[in-house]
mmCIF file with all atom_site columns, C-alpha atoms in Angstrom:
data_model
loop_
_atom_site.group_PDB
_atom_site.id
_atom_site.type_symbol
_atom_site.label_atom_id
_atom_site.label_alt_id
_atom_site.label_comp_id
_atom_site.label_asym_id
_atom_site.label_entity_id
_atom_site.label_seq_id
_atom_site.pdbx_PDB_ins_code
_atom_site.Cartn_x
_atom_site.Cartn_y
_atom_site.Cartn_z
_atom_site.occupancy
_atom_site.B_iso_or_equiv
_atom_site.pdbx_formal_charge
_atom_site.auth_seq_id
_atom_site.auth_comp_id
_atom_site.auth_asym_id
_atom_site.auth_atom_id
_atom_site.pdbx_PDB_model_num
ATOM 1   C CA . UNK A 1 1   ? 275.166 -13.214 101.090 1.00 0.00 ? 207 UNK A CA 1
ATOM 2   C CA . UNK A 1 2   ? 274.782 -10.804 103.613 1.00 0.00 ? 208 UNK A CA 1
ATOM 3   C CA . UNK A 1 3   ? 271.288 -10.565 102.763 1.00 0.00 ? 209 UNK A CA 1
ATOM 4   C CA . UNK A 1 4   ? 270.590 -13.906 102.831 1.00 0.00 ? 210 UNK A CA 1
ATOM 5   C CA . UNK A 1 5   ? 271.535 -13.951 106.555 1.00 0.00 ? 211 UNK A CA 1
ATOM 6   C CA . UNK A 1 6   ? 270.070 -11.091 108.273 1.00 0.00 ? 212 UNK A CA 1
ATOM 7   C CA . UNK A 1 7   ? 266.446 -12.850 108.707 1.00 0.00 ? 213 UNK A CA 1
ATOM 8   C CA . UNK A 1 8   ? 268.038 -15.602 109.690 1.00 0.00 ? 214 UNK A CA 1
ATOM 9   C CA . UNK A 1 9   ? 270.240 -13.959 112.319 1.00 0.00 ? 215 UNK A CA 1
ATOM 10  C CA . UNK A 1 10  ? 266.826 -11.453 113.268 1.00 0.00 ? 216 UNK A CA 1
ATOM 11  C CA . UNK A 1 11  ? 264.603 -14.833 113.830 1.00 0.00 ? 217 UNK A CA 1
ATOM 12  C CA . UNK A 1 12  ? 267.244 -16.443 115.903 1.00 0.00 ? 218 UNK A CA 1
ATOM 13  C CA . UNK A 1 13  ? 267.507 -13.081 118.113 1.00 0.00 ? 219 UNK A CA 1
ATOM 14  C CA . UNK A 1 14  ? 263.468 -13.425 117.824 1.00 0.00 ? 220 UNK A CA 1
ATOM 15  C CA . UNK A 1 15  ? 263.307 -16.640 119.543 1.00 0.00 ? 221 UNK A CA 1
ATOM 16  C CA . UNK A 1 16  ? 265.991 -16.437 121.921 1.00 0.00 ? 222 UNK A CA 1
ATOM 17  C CA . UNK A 1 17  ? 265.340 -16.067 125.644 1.00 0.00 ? 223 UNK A CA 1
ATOM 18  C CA . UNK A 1 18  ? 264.117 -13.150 126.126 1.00 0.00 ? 224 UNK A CA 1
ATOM 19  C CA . UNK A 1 19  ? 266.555 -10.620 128.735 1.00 0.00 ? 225 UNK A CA 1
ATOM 20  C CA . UNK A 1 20  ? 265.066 -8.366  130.832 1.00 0.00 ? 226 UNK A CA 1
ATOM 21  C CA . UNK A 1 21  ? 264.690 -5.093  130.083 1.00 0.00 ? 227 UNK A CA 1
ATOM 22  C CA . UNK A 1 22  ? 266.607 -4.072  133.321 1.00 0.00 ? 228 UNK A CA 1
ATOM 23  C CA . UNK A 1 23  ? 269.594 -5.841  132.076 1.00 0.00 ? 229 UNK A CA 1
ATOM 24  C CA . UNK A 1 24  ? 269.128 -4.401  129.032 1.00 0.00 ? 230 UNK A CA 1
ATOM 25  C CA . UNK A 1 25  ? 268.863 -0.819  130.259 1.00 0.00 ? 231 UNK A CA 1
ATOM 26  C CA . UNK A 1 26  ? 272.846 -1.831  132.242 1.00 0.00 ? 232 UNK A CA 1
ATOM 27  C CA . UNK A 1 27  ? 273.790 -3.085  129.147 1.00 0.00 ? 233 UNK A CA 1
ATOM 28  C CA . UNK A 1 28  ? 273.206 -0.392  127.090 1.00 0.00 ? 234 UNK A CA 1
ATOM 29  C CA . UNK A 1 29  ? 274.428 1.729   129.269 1.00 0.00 ? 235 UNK A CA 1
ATOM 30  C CA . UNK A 1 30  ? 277.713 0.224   128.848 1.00 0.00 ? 236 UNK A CA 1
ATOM 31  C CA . UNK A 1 31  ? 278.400 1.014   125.329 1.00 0.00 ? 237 UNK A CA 1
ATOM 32  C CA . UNK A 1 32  ? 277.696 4.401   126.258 1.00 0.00 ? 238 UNK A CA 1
ATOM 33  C CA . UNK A 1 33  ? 281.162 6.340   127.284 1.00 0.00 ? 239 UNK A CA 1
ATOM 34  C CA . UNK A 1 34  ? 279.816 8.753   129.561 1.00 0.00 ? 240 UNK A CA 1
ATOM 35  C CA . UNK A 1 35  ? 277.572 5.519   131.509 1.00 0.00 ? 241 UNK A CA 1
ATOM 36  C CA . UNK A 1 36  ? 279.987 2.961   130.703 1.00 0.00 ? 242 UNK A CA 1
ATOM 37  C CA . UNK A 1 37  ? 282.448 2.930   134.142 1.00 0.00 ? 243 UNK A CA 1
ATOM 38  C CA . UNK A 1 38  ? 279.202 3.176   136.230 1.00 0.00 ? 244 UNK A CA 1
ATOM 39  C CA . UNK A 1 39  ? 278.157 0.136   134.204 1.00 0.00 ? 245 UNK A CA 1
ATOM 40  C CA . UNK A 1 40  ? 280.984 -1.667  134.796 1.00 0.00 ? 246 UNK A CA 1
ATOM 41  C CA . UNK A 1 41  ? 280.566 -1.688  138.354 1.00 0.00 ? 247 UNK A CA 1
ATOM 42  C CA . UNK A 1 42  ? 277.040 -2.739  138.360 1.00 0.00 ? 248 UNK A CA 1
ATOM 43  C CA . UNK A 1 43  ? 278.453 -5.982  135.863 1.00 0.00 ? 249 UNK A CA 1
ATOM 44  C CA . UNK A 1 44  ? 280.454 -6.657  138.455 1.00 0.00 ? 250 UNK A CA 1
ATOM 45  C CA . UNK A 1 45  ? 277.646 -6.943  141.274 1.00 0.00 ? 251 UNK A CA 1
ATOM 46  C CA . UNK A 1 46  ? 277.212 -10.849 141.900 1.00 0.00 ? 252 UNK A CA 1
ATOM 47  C CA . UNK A 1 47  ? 273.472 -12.408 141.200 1.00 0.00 ? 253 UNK A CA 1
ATOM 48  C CA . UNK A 1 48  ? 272.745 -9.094  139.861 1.00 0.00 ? 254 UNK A CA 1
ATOM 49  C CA . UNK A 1 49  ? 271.352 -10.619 136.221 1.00 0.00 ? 255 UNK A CA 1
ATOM 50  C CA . UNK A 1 50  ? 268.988 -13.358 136.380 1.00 0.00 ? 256 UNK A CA 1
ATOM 51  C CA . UNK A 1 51  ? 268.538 -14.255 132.792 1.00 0.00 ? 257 UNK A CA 1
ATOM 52  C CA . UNK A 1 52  ? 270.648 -16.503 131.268 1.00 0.00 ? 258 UNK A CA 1
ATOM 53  C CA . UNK A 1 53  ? 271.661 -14.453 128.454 1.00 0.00 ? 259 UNK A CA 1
ATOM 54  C CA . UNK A 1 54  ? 271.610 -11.067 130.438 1.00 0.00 ? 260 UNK A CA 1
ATOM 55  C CA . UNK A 1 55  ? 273.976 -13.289 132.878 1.00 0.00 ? 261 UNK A CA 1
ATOM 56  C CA . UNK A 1 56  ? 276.780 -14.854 129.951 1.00 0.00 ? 262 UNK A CA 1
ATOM 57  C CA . UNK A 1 57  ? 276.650 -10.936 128.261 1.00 0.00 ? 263 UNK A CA 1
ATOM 58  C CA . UNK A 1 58  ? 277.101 -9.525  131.788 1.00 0.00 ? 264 UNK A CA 1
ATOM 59  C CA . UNK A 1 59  ? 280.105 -12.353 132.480 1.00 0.00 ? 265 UNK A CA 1
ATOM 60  C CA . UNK A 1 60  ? 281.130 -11.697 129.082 1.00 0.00 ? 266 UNK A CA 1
ATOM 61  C CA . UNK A 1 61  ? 281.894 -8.008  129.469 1.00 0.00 ? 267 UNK A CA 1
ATOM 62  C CA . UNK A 1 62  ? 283.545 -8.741  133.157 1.00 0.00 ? 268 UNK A CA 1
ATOM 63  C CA . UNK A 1 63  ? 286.256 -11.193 131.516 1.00 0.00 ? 269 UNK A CA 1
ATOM 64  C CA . UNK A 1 64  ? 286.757 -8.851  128.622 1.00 0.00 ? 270 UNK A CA 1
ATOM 65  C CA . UNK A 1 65  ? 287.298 -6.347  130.882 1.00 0.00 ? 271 UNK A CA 1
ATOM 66  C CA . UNK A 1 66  ? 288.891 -7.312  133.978 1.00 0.00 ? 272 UNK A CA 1
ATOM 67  C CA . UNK A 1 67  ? 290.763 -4.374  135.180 1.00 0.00 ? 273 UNK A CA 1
ATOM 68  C CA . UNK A 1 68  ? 288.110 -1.464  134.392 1.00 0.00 ? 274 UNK A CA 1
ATOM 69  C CA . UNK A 1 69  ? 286.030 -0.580  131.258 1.00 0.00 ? 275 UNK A CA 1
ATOM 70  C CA . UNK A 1 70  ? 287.820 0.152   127.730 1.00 0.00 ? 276 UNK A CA 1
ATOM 71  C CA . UNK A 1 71  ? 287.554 3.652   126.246 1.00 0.00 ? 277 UNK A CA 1
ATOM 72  C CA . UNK A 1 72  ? 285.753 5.295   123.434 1.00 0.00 ? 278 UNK A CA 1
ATOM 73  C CA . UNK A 1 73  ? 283.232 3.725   120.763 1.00 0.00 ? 279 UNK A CA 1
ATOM 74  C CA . UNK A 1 74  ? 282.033 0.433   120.932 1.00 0.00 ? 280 UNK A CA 1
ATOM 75  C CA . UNK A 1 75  ? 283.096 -0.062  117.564 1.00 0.00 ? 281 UNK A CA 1
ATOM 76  C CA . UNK A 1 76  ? 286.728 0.607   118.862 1.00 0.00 ? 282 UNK A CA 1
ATOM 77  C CA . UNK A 1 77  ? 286.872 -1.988  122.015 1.00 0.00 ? 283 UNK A CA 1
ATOM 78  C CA . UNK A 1 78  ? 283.655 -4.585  121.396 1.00 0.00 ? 284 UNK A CA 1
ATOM 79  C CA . UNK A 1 79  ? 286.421 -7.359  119.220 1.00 0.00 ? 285 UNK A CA 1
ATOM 80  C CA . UNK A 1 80  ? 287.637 -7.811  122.975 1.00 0.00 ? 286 UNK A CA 1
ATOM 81  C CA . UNK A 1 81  ? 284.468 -9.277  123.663 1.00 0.00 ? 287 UNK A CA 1
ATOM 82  C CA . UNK A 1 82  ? 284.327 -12.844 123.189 1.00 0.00 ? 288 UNK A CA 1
ATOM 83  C CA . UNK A 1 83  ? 282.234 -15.245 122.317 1.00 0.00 ? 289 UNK A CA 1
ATOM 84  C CA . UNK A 1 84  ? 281.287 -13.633 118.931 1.00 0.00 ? 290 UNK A CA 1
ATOM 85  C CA . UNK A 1 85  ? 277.337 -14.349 120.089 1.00 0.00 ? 291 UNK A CA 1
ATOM 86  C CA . UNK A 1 86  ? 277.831 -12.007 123.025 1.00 0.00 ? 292 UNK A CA 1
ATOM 87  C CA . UNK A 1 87  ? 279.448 -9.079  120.908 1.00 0.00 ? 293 UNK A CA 1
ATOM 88  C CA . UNK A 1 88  ? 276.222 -9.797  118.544 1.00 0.00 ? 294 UNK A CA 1
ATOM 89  C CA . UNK A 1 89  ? 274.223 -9.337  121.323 1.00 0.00 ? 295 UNK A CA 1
ATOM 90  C CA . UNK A 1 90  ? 276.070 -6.307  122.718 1.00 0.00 ? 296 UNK A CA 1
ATOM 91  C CA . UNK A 1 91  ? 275.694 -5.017  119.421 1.00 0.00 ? 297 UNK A CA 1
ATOM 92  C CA . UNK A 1 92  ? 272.277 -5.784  118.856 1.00 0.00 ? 298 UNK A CA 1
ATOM 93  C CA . UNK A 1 93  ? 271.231 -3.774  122.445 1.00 0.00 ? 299 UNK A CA 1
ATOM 94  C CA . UNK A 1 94  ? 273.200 -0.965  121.092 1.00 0.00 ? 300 UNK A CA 1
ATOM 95  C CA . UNK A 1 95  ? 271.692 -0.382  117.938 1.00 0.00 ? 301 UNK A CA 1
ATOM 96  C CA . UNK A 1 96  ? 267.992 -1.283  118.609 1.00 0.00 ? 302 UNK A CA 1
ATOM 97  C CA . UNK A 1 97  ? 267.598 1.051   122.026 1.00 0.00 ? 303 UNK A CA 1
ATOM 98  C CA . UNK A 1 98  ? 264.819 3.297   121.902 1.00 0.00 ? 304 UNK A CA 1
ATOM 99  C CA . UNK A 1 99  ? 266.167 6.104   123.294 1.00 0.00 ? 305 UNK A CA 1
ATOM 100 C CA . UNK A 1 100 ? 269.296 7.029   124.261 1.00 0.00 ? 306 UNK A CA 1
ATOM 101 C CA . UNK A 1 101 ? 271.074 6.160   127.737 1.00 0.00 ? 307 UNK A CA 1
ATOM 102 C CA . UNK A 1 102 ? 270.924 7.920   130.809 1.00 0.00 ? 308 UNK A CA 1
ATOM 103 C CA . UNK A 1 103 ? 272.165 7.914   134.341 1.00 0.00 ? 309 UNK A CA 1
ATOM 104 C CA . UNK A 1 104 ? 268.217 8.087   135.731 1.00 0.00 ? 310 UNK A CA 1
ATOM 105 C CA . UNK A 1 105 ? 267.105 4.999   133.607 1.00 0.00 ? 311 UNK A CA 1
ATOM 106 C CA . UNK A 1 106 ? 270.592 3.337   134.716 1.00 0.00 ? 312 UNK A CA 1
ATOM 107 C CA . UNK A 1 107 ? 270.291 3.877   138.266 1.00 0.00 ? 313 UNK A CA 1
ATOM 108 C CA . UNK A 1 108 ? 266.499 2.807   137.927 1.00 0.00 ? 314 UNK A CA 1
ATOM 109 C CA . UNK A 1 109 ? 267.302 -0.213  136.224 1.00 0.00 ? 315 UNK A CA 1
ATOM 110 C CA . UNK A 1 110 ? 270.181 -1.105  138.821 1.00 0.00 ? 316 UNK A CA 1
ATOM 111 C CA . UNK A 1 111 ? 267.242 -0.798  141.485 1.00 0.00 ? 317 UNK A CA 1
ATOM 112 C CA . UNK A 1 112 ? 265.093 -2.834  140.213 1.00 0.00 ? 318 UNK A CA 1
ATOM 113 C CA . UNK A 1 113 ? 267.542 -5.533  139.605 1.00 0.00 ? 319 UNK A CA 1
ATOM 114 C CA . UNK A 1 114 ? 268.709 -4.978  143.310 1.00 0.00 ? 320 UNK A CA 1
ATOM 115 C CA . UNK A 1 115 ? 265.205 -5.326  144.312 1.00 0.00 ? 321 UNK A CA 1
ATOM 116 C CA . UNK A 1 116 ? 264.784 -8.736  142.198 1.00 0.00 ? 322 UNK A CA 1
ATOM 117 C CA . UNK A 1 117 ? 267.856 -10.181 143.514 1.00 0.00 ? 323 UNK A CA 1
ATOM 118 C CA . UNK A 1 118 ? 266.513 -9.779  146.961 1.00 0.00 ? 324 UNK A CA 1
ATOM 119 C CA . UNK A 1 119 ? 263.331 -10.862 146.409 1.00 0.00 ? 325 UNK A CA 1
ATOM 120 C CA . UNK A 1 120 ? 264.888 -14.126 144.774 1.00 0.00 ? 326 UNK A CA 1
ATOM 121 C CA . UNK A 1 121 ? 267.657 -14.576 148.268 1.00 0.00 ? 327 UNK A CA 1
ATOM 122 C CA . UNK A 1 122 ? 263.913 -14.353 150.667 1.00 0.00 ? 328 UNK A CA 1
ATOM 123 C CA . UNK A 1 123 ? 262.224 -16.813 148.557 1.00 0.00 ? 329 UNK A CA 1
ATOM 124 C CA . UNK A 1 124 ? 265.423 -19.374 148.509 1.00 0.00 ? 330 UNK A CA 1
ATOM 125 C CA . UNK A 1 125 ? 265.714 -18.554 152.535 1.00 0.00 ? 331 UNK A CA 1
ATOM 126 C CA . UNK A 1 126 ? 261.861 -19.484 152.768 1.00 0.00 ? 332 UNK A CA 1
ATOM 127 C CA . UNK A 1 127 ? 262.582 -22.285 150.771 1.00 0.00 ? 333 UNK A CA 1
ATOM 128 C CA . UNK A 1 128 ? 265.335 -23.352 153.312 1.00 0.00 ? 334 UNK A CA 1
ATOM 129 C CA . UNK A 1 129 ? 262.679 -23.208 155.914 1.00 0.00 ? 335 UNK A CA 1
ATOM 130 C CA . UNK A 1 130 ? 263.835 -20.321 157.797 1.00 0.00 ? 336 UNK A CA 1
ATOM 131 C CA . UNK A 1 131 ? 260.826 -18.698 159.792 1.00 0.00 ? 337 UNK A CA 1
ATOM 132 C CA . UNK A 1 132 ? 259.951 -15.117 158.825 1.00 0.00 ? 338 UNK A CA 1
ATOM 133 C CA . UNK A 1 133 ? 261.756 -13.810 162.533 1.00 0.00 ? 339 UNK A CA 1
ATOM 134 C CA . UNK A 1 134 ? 265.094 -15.567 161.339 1.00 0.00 ? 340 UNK A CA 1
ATOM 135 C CA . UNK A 1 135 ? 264.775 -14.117 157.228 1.00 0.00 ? 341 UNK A CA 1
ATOM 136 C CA . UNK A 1 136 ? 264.113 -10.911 158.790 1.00 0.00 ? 342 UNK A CA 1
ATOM 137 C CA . UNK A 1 137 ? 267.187 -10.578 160.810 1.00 0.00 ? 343 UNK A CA 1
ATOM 138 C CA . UNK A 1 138 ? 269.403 -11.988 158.003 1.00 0.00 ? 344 UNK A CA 1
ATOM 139 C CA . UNK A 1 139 ? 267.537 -9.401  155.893 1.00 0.00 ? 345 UNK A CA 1
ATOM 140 C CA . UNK A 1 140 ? 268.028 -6.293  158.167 1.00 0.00 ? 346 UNK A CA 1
ATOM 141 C CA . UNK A 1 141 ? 272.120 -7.591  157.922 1.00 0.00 ? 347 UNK A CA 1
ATOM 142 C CA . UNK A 1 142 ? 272.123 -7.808  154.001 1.00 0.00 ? 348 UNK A CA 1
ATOM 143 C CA . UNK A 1 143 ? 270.420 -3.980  153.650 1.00 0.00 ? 349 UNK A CA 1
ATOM 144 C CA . UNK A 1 144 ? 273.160 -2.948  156.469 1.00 0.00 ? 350 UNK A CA 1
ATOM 145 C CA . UNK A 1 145 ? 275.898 -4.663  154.669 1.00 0.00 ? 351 UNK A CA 1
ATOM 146 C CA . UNK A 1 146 ? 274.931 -4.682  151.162 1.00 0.00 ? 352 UNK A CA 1
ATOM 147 C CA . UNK A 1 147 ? 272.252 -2.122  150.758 1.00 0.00 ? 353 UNK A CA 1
ATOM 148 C CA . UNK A 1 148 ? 270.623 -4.141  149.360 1.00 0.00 ? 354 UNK A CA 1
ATOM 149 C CA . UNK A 1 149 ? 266.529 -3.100  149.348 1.00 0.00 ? 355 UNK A CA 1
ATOM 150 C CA . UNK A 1 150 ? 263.823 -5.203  150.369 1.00 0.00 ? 356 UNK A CA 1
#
């Protein structure tokens, strides 16, 4: 039976939306221990993930894991995970990475999502109407406040 299923459970990963491969890289680094807490903090960043299955994995893991990220092995804490799509998916990040995690592609990935996010605020301000003097002083506020880059 099991064999049965696994093309149809590869072709429905296949033609699922696609995440981005910086949510990815924050993913996997979660189901690695030694990443994981840094992780965790990152899920918790709001408008950070701006695919909609890097967003319900991301909000996933945060309801999961409310008050700060289990311990040891995936294998040990991923049941906590619910639905049973998103520990699929978890799993499925885990197992088909290309190379191991690391702080440098974490911290890389985390800026480019930073960078997204901002780009997506400017264009909804520009969308608003704002002039380019008024979206750059709301701008200078966010990097002061936020840090977030621009």
């Amino acid at each position: 039976r099991g064999e049965a299923e696994a093309p149809v459970t590869r072709r429905a990963l296949d033609e699922a939306p696609k995440m981005d491969a910086a949510e990815r890289a924050v993913l996997h680094a979660f189901t690695d221990t030694p990443l994981r807490h840094r992780a965790w903090e990152v899920l918790a960043e709001q408008d950070l993930f701006f695919t909609l299955p890097g967003g319900d994995l991301a909000a996933a893991l945060r309801e999961a894991f409310r008050d700060g990220p289990p311990d040891g092995a995936a294998a040990v804490w991923l049941d906590a995970v619910e639905p049973e799509s998103a520990r699929e998916a978890l799993a499925e990040i885990e197992m088909s990475a290309l190379a191991p995690a690391s702080l440098p592609v974490l911290d890389d990935a985390v800026q480019r999502l930073r960078e997204r996010r901002s780009r997506r605020e400017r264009e909804a301000l520009k969308e608003a109407g704002l002039d380019d003097d008024a979206l750059q002083q709301i701008l200078s506020r966010l990097k002061g406040d936020h840090g977030y880059a621009h």
